[in-house]
Coordinates of N, CA and C and ligand atoms in Angstrom, one line a residue:
X1 N -15.4 -2.9 13.5 CA -16.3 -2.2 13.2 C -17.6 -2.5 12.4
X2 N -18.5 -2.6 12.7 CA -19.9 -3.4 11.8 C -19.8 -3.0 10.2
X3 N -20.2 -3.6 9.5 CA -20.0 -3.9 8.3 C -21.0 -4.1 7.5
X4 N -21.8 -3.4 6.3 CA -23.0 -3.7 5.9 C -23.1 -4.7 4.5
X5 N -21.4 -4.8 4.5 CA -21.3 -5.7 3.0 C -20.9 -6.9 3.7
X6 N -21.3 -7.8 3.1 CA -21.2 -9.6 3.4 C -20.0 -9.7 3.2
X7 N -19.6 -11.4 3.6 CA -18.2 -11.6 3.1 C -18.3 -12.0 1.9
X8 N -19.4 -12.6 1.4 CA -19.4 -13.0 -0.2 C -19.6 -12.1 -1.3
X9 N -19.6 -10.8 -0.8 CA -19.6 -9.5 -1.5 C -18.2 -9.0 -1.7
X10 N -17.5 -9.0 -0.6 CA -16.0 -8.8 -0.1 C -15.0 -9.7 -1.3
X11 N -15.5 -10.9 -0.9 CA -14.9 -12.1 -1.6 C -15.2 -11.9 -3.4
X12 N -16.1 -11.9 -3.5 CA -16.4 -11.5 -5.2 C -15.5 -10.2 -6.0
X13 N -15.5 -9.6 -4.7 CA -14.8 -8.2 -5.0 C -13.3 -8.6 -5.4
X14 N -12.8 -9.4 -4.5 CA -11.3 -9.8 -4.3 C -11.2 -10.7 -6.0
X15 N -12.2 -11.3 -6.0 CA -11.9 -12.4 -7.3 C -11.9 -11.4 -8.7
X16 N -13.2 -10.6 -8.7 CA -13.1 -9.6 -9.8 C -11.3 -8.8 -10.1
X17 N -10.7 -8.3 -8.8 CA -9.3 -7.7 -8.7 C -8.5 -8.8 -9.1
X18 N -8.9 -10.0 -8.7 CA -7.5 -11.0 -8.8 C -7.3 -11.1 -10.2
X19 N -8.0 -10.7 -11.3 CA -8.4 -10.8 -13.0 C -7.4 -9.6 -13.4
X20 N -7.2 -8.9 -12.4 CA -6.6 -7.7 -13.5 C -5.2 -7.1 -12.9
X21 N -4.5 -6.1 -13.4 CA -3.2 -5.7 -12.4 C -2.9 -4.6 -13.2
X22 N -1.9 -3.4 -12.7 CA -1.7 -2.2 -12.8 C -0.8 -2.3 -14.2
X23 N -0.2 -2.8 -14.8 CA 0.3 -2.7 -15.6 C 0.3 -4.6 -16.6
X24 N 1.0 -4.6 -18.2 CA 1.0 -6.3 -18.2 C 2.0 -7.1 -17.7
X25 N 3.2 -6.1 -17.2 CA 4.4 -7.0 -16.8 C 4.1 -7.4 -15.0
X26 N 5.3 -7.3 -14.7 CA 5.6 -7.4 -12.8 C 5.9 -6.3 -12.8
X27 N 4.8 -5.0 -12.2 CA 5.9 -3.7 -12.0 C 6.9 -3.9 -11.0
X28 N 6.5 -5.0 -10.1 CA 8.1 -4.9 -8.9 C 9.4 -5.0 -9.2
X29 N 9.1 -5.6 -10.5 CA 10.6 -5.6 -11.4 C 11.4 -4.2 -11.5
X30 N 10.2 -3.3 -11.6 CA 10.8 -1.9 -11.7 C 11.6 -1.1 -10.8
X31 N 11.1 -1.5 -9.4 CA 11.5 -0.9 -8.0 C 11.7 -1.5 -6.8
X32 N 11.9 -3.1 -7.2 CA 12.3 -3.9 -6.1 C 11.1 -4.4 -5.4
X33 N 9.9 -4.1 -5.7 CA 8.7 -4.3 -5.2 C 8.6 -3.3 -4.0
X34 N 9.1 -2.0 -4.0 CA 9.1 -1.0 -2.9 C 7.7 -1.0 -2.2
X35 N 6.7 -1.1 -2.5 CA 5.0 -0.9 -1.6 C 5.5 -2.3 -1.1
X36 N 5.8 -3.4 -1.2 CA 5.7 -4.1 -0.2 C 6.8 -4.3 0.8
X37 N 8.1 -3.9 -0.2 CA 9.6 -4.3 1.3 C 10.0 -2.8 1.1
X38 N 9.7 -1.7 1.4 CA 10.4 -0.3 1.6 C 10.7 -0.6 3.3
X39 N 11.9 0.1 3.6 CA 12.9 -0.4 4.8 C 11.7 0.2 6.2
X40 N 11.4 -0.7 6.8 CA 10.8 0.2 8.1 C 11.5 1.1 8.6
X41 N 12.9 1.0 8.7 CA 13.3 2.4 9.3 C 13.2 3.5 8.7
X42 N 13.1 3.5 7.3 CA 13.1 4.9 6.9 C 11.7 5.2 6.9
X43 N 10.7 4.2 7.0 CA 9.4 4.7 6.6 C 9.2 5.2 8.5
X44 N 9.6 5.0 9.4 CA 9.5 5.1 11.0 C 10.2 6.5 10.9
X45 N 11.7 6.6 10.2 CA 12.3 7.8 10.3 C 11.0 9.1 9.8
X46 N 10.5 8.5 8.8 CA 9.9 10.1 8.1 C 8.3 9.7 8.8
X47 N 8.2 9.0 10.0 CA 6.5 9.3 10.8 C 5.7 8.3 10.3
X48 N 5.9 7.2 9.2 CA 5.2 6.5 8.6 C 5.0 5.0 9.1
X49 N 4.1 4.3 9.5 CA 3.8 2.7 10.1 C 3.5 1.9 8.7
X50 N 4.5 1.0 8.4 CA 4.5 0.4 7.1 C 3.9 -0.4 7.5
X51 N 2.6 -0.6 6.3 CA 1.7 -1.9 6.9 C 0.1 -1.6 6.0
X52 N -0.8 -2.6 6.3 CA -1.9 -2.1 5.9 C -3.1 -2.3 6.6
X53 N -3.8 -1.3 6.2 CA -5.2 -1.1 7.1 C -6.1 -1.7 6.4
X54 N -7.0 -2.6 7.1 CA -8.1 -3.2 6.6 C -9.6 -2.4 6.6
X55 N -10.3 -2.3 5.5 CA -11.7 -1.9 5.4 C -12.5 -2.3 6.4
X56 N -13.4 -1.6 7.0 CA -14.3 -2.1 7.8 C -15.1 -3.3 7.2
X57 N -14.8 -4.2 7.7 CA -15.6 -5.7 7.4 C -14.5 -6.5 6.5
X58 N -14.0 -6.0 6.3 CA -12.3 -6.9 5.5 C -11.9 -7.9 5.9
X59 N -11.9 -7.5 7.5 CA -11.5 -8.7 8.0 C -12.1 -10.1 8.2
X60 N -13.4 -10.2 7.6 CA -13.9 -10.7 7.5 C -13.6 -12.2 7.0
X61 N -12.6 -11.8 5.8 CA -11.9 -12.6 5.0 C -10.4 -13.4 5.1
X62 N -10.4 -12.5 6.4 CA -9.3 -13.5 7.1 C -9.4 -14.0 8.4
X63 N -8.4 -15.1 8.6 CA -8.4 -15.9 9.9 C -7.7 -15.0 10.7
X64 N -7.5 -14.8 11.8 CA -6.9 -13.8 12.4 C -5.2 -14.3 13.1
X65 N -5.4 -16.0 12.9 CA -4.3 -16.4 13.2 C -3.5 -16.7 11.7
X66 N -3.8 -16.2 10.9 CA -3.6 -16.5 9.5 C -1.9 -16.7 9.5
X67 N -1.0 -17.0 9.2 CA 0.4 -17.4 9.2 C 1.3 -16.2 8.6
X68 N 0.4 -15.7 7.3 CA 1.1 -14.7 6.5 C 0.8 -13.0 7.1
X69 N 0.2 -12.9 7.7 CA 0.4 -11.7 8.3 C 0.5 -11.5 10.0
X70 N 1.0 -10.2 10.6 CA 1.0 -10.1 11.6 C -0.4 -8.9 12.4
X71 N -1.4 -9.1 13.1 CA -2.3 -8.5 13.2 C -2.0 -7.8 14.5
X72 N -2.8 -6.3 14.5 CA -3.0 -5.8 15.3 C -4.1 -4.5 15.1
X73 N -4.8 -4.1 16.1 CA -5.7 -3.5 15.9 C -5.5 -1.8 17.2
X74 N -6.7 -1.0 16.4 CA -6.3 0.2 17.2 C -7.9 0.6 17.5
X75 N -8.1 1.8 18.1 CA -9.9 2.1 18.4 C -9.7 3.3 17.0
X76 N -10.8 3.5 16.5 CA -10.9 4.5 15.4 C -11.0 5.6 15.9
X77 N -11.6 6.1 16.9 CA -11.6 7.1 18.0 C -10.2 7.8 17.7
X78 N -9.1 7.0 18.1 CA -8.0 7.5 18.5 C -7.2 7.7 17.4
X79 N -7.5 7.8 16.3 CA -6.8 7.7 15.0 C -7.4 8.5 14.1
X80 N -6.4 8.7 12.6 CA -7.0 10.1 11.8 C -7.9 9.0 11.0
X81 N -9.2 9.3 11.4 CA -10.4 8.4 10.9 C -11.5 9.2 10.7
X82 N -12.5 8.6 9.6 CA -13.8 10.0 9.9 C -14.4 9.8 11.3
X83 N -15.4 10.9 11.6 CA -15.9 10.9 13.2 C -17.1 9.9 13.0
X84 N -17.4 9.3 12.3 CA -18.3 7.8 12.5 C -17.9 6.6 12.7
X85 N -16.5 6.8 12.5 CA -15.8 5.0 12.9 C -15.4 5.2 14.2
X86 N -16.4 4.0 15.1 CA -15.8 3.9 16.2 C -15.6 2.3 16.5
X87 N -14.9 2.0 17.2 CA -14.4 0.6 17.6 C -13.0 0.1 17.0
X88 N -12.9 -0.8 16.7 CA -11.3 -1.7 16.2 C -11.0 -1.1 14.7
X89 N -10.3 -0.9 14.3 CA -9.3 -0.9 12.9 C -8.5 -2.2 13.1
X90 N -8.5 -2.9 11.9 CA -7.4 -3.6 11.9 C -6.4 -2.9 10.9
X91 N -4.9 -3.7 11.3 CA -3.7 -3.0 10.8 C -3.3 -4.5 10.6
X92 N -2.6 -4.7 9.6 CA -1.5 -5.9 9.2 C -0.4 -5.6 8.9
X93 N 0.5 -6.5 8.9 CA 1.9 -6.5 8.3 C 2.1 -7.8 7.4
X94 N 2.5 -8.0 6.4 CA 3.1 -9.0 5.9 C 4.4 -9.4 6.4
X95 N 4.6 -10.7 7.0 CA 5.6 -11.4 7.3 C 6.6 -12.1 6.7
X96 N 6.4 -11.7 5.3 CA 7.2 -12.4 4.1 C 7.3 -11.4 3.0
X97 N 7.2 -10.5 3.0 CA 6.9 -9.6 1.5 C 8.2 -9.7 0.8
X98 N 8.2 -9.6 -0.7 CA 7.2 -9.5 -1.3 C 6.4 -10.6 -1.6
X99 N 6.8 -12.0 -0.9 CA 6.3 -13.4 -1.3 C 4.7 -13.2 -0.5
X100 N 3.8 -13.2 -1.5 CA 2.6 -13.4 -0.8 C 1.3 -14.0 -1.3
X101 N 0.5 -14.9 -0.8 CA -0.6 -15.8 -1.6 C -1.3 -14.5 -2.3
X102 N -1.1 -14.1 -3.5 CA -1.7 -13.2 -3.9 C -3.1 -13.2 -3.9
X103 N -3.7 -14.4 -3.7 CA -5.5 -14.1 -4.1 C -5.9 -13.8 -2.7
X104 N -4.9 -13.2 -1.4 CA -4.8 -13.3 -0.1 C -5.0 -11.6 0.0
X105 N -4.3 -10.8 -1.1 CA -3.9 -9.7 -0.7 C -5.1 -8.6 -0.3
X106 N -4.9 -7.7 0.8 CA -5.9 -7.1 1.0 C -6.1 -5.8 -0.1
X107 N -7.4 -5.1 -0.1 CA -7.9 -4.3 -0.6 C -6.7 -3.1 -1.3
X108 N -6.1 -2.7 0.2 CA -5.1 -2.1 -0.5 C -4.2 -2.3 -0.9
X109 N -3.4 -3.7 -1.2 CA -2.6 -3.8 -1.9 C -3.4 -4.1 -3.5
X110 N -4.4 -4.2 -3.7 CA -4.9 -4.8 -4.9 C -5.4 -3.7 -5.6
X111 N -5.9 -2.3 -5.4 CA -5.9 -0.9 -5.6 C -4.7 0.0 -6.0
X112 N -3.5 -0.8 -5.3 CA -2.7 0.2 -5.2 C -2.2 0.2 -6.8
X113 N -1.4 1.4 -7.8 CA -1.3 2.4 -6.9 C -2.6 3.8 -7.4
X114 N -3.8 3.1 -7.2 CA -4.9 4.0 -7.3 C -5.7 4.3 -6.1
X115 N -6.4 5.5 -6.0 CA -7.1 5.5 -4.9 C -8.7 5.9 -5.5
X116 N -9.6 6.2 -4.7 CA -10.9 6.5 -4.9 C -10.6 8.0 -4.6
X117 N -11.9 8.8 -5.1 CA -11.7 10.2 -4.7 C -13.1 10.4 -5.1
X118 N -13.5 11.6 -4.3 CA -15.0 12.2 -4.7 C -14.6 13.5 -5.6
X119 N -15.1 14.1 -6.2 CA -14.7 15.0 -6.7 C -15.6 16.2 -6.5
X120 N -15.4 17.2 -7.0 CA -16.5 18.5 -6.7 C -17.6 18.1 -6.9
X121 N -18.0 17.1 -7.8 CA -19.5 17.3 -7.9 C -19.9 16.2 -7.3
X122 N -19.2 15.7 -6.4 CA -19.5 14.3 -5.7 C -19.3 12.7 -6.7
X123 N -18.6 12.8 -7.7 CA -18.6 11.9 -8.6 C -17.9 11.1 -8.0
X124 N -17.7 9.9 -8.3 CA -16.8 8.8 -7.7 C -15.4 8.8 -8.5
X125 N -14.1 8.7 -8.5 CA -13.3 8.8 -9.7 C -11.7 8.3 -9.2
X126 N -11.4 7.4 -10.2 CA -10.2 6.8 -10.0 C -9.2 7.9 -10.3
X127 N -8.0 8.1 -9.1 CA -6.8 8.7 -9.1 C -5.5 8.1 -8.7
X128 N -4.6 8.8 -9.4 CA -3.1 8.0 -8.6 C -3.1 8.6 -7.1
X129 N -2.6 7.3 -6.4 CA -1.9 7.7 -5.2 C -1.2 9.1 -4.9
X130 N -1.7 10.0 -4.2 CA -0.9 11.2 -3.9 C 0.4 10.5 -3.5
X131 N 1.8 11.0 -4.3 CA 2.9 10.5 -3.7 C 3.5 10.8 -2.2
X132 N 3.0 12.1 -1.7 CA 3.7 13.0 -0.9 C 2.9 11.9 0.4
X133 N 2.2 10.9 0.3 CA 1.7 10.4 1.5 C 2.2 9.0 1.4
X134 N 3.6 8.5 0.6 CA 4.1 7.5 0.6 C 5.5 7.3 1.2
X135 N 6.2 6.8 1.7 CA 7.7 6.3 2.3 C 8.4 6.0 1.3
X136 N 8.2 5.5 0.2 CA 9.0 4.8 -1.1 C 8.4 5.7 -2.3
X137 N 9.0 5.3 -3.2 CA 8.9 6.0 -4.6 C 8.1 4.8 -5.6
X138 N 7.1 5.1 -6.0 CA 6.5 4.0 -7.0 C 6.4 4.6 -8.1
X139 N 7.2 4.2 -9.3 CA 7.7 4.4 -10.8 C 6.0 4.4 -11.3
X140 N 5.2 3.5 -10.8 CA 3.8 4.1 -11.9 C 3.4 5.2 -11.4
X141 N 3.8 5.8 -10.0 CA 3.0 7.1 -9.8 C 3.9 8.3 -10.4
X142 N 5.1 8.4 -10.0 CA 6.5 9.4 -10.5 C 6.5 9.2 -12.0
X143 N 6.6 8.3 -12.9 CA 6.6 8.4 -14.2 C 5.3 8.2 -15.3
X144 N 4.1 8.4 -14.2 CA 2.7 8.3 -14.7 C 2.7 7.4 -15.9
X145 N 3.1 6.2 -15.5 CA 3.0 4.9 -16.3 C 1.7 4.9 -17.0
X146 N 1.5 4.3 -18.0 CA -0.2 4.3 -18.6 C -0.6 2.9 -17.6
X147 N -1.6 3.0 -16.9 CA -2.0 1.6 -16.6 C -3.2 1.0 -17.2
X148 N -3.2 0.1 -16.8 CA -4.3 -0.7 -18.1 C -5.8 -0.3 -17.5
X149 N -6.4 -0.1 -18.4 CA -8.0 0.4 -18.7 C -8.6 -0.6 -17.5
X150 N -8.5 -2.4 -18.0 CA -9.1 -3.1 -17.2 C -8.9 -2.6 -15.8
X151 N -7.8 -2.7 -15.2 CA -7.7 -2.8 -13.8 C -8.3 -1.1 -13.2
X152 N -8.2 -0.5 -14.1 CA -8.9 0.9 -13.6 C -10.4 0.9 -13.7
X153 N -11.2 0.0 -14.6 CA -12.3 0.2 -14.3 C -12.6 -1.0 -13.6
X154 N -12.2 -2.0 -13.0 CA -12.3 -2.8 -12.4 C -12.2 -2.3 -10.8
X155 N -11.2 -1.6 -10.8 CA -11.4 -0.7 -9.7 C -12.3 0.0 -9.0
X156 N -12.7 1.2 -10.4 CA -14.1 1.6 -10.0 C -15.1 1.0 -9.7
X157 N -15.6 0.0 -10.4 CA -16.3 -1.1 -10.1 C -16.7 -1.5 -8.5
X158 N -15.6 -1.9 -8.0 CA -15.3 -2.4 -6.6 C -15.7 -1.2 -5.9
X159 N -15.0 0.0 -5.6 CA -15.5 1.0 -5.2 C -16.8 1.5 -5.1
X160 N -17.1 1.3 -6.3 CA -18.8 1.7 -6.5 C -19.6 1.0 -5.6
X161 N -19.2 -0.4 -5.4 CA -19.7 -1.2 -4.8 C -19.5 -1.0 -2.9
X162 N -18.2 -0.5 -2.7 CA -17.7 -0.5 -1.5 C -18.4 0.6 -0.9
X163 N -18.4 1.9 -1.6 CA -19.4 2.9 -1.1 C -20.8 2.7 -0.9
X164 N -21.3 1.9 -1.1 CA -22.7 1.4 -0.7 C -22.5 1.7 0.8
X165 N -21.3 1.0 1.3 CA -21.7 0.6 3.0 C -21.1 2.6 3.6
X166 N -21.9 2.8 4.5 CA -21.7 4.0 5.1 C -20.4 4.2 5.2
X167 N -19.6 3.5 6.4 CA -18.4 3.7 6.6 C -17.4 3.7 6.1
X168 N -17.5 3.0 4.9 CA -16.5 3.1 3.6 C -16.5 4.5 2.9
X169 N -18.1 4.9 3.0 CA -18.0 6.1 2.1 C -17.7 7.2 2.7
X170 N -18.1 7.0 4.2 CA -17.6 8.0 4.9 C -15.8 8.6 4.9
X171 N -15.0 7.6 4.6 CA -13.7 7.2 4.7 C -13.4 7.8 3.5
X172 N -14.0 7.4 2.2 CA -13.6 7.9 0.8 C -13.9 9.7 0.9
X173 N -15.1 10.0 1.3 CA -15.0 11.3 1.8 C -14.0 12.1 2.6
X174 N -14.0 11.7 3.6 CA -12.7 11.8 4.4 C -11.3 12.3 3.9
X175 N -11.1 11.4 3.1 CA -9.6 11.3 2.4 C -9.8 12.3 1.0
X176 N -11.1 12.7 0.7 CA -11.2 13.5 -0.5 C -11.1 14.7 -0.2
X177 N -11.9 15.1 0.7 CA -12.0 16.5 1.4 C -10.4 16.7 1.8
X178 N -9.5 16.0 2.0 CA -8.0 16.5 2.5 C -7.0 16.8 1.4
X179 N -7.7 16.7 0.1 CA -6.8 16.7 -0.8 C -7.1 18.1 -1.7
X180 N -6.2 18.6 -2.1 CA -6.2 19.4 -3.1 C -6.6 19.1 -4.6
X181 N -7.4 19.2 -4.9 CA -8.2 18.7 -6.6 C -7.1 19.5 -7.7
X182 N -6.3 20.4 -7.5 CA -5.7 20.7 -8.6 C -4.0 20.2 -8.7
X183 N -3.8 18.7 -7.6 CA -2.6 18.5 -7.7 C -2.8 17.1 -7.9
X184 N -4.5 16.9 -8.4 CA -4.3 15.0 -8.4 C -4.3 14.7 -9.8
X185 N -4.2 13.5 -10.2 CA -4.0 12.7 -11.3 C -5.3 11.8 -11.8
X186 N -6.4 12.3 -12.3 CA -7.4 11.7 -12.2 C -7.4 10.7 -13.9
X187 N -7.8 9.2 -13.7 CA -7.5 8.4 -14.4 C -9.2 8.1 -15.1
X188 N -9.0 7.8 -16.4 CA -10.1 7.6 -17.5 C -9.9 5.9 -17.9
X189 N -10.9 5.6 -18.0 CA -11.1 3.9 -19.0 C -12.1 4.2 -19.8
Ligands
SF4_1 S1 2.5 -0.8 -7.7 FE1 4.6 0.6 -7.4 S2 5.7 0.7 -5.9 FE2 4.4 -1.5 -6.0 S3 5.8 -2.8 -7.1 FE3 4.7 -1.5 -8.6 S4 5.9 0.0 -9.5 FE4 6.3 -0.7 -7.3
SF4_2 S1 -0.1 -8.6 0.5 FE1 1.3 -9.1 -0.7 S2 1.0 -7.2 -2.3 FE2 0.4 -6.9 -0.1 S3 1.9 -5.6 0.9 FE3 2.3 -7.9 1.5 S4 3.5 -8.9 0.0 FE4 2.9 -7.1 -0.9

């Protein structure tokens, strides 16, 4: 899919997110890196397909022959995506989780456990990722761990830039309207 965001802007967003982390320590120690390593069989049994969707244009940062990931693509028209999305959506799986080149983590890993949400007034807010959509338990969500303010702020800053792209904005709008706001946990910073 065509993205209006240049590669250099995506790269700058990665660099900004490289400098922050949801917690002071390694939260993977709390859960055995569940978000990287949750059993694929469990996920399949629950109807989930573990892996990572890239945002439109994010593929500009990767070489598709990259040894770190297994690549696949599907047509946006055939999946659960905004109506404006047409063409290839890329899906990658880590080959060696939880070992990864951290500076090559895709956005989905960098923002987790946050998600962007347009509230009823149309404002961009950061929320905790709704747990019912996960095939594993993230203690940062289930135990409502206090998350680092710098992480929340940086995530919000990057999302503000990302939603200037119409396709990415449509995705955030699409996901937001699927949620029941009364069940969301909004983060402040
Ligand atoms: S984000 Fe959640 S699931 Fe992932 S490693 Fe940290 S605590 Fe575990
Ligand atoms: S890219 Fe890194 S952080 Fe993301 S799922 Fe793979 S191993 Fe985990």
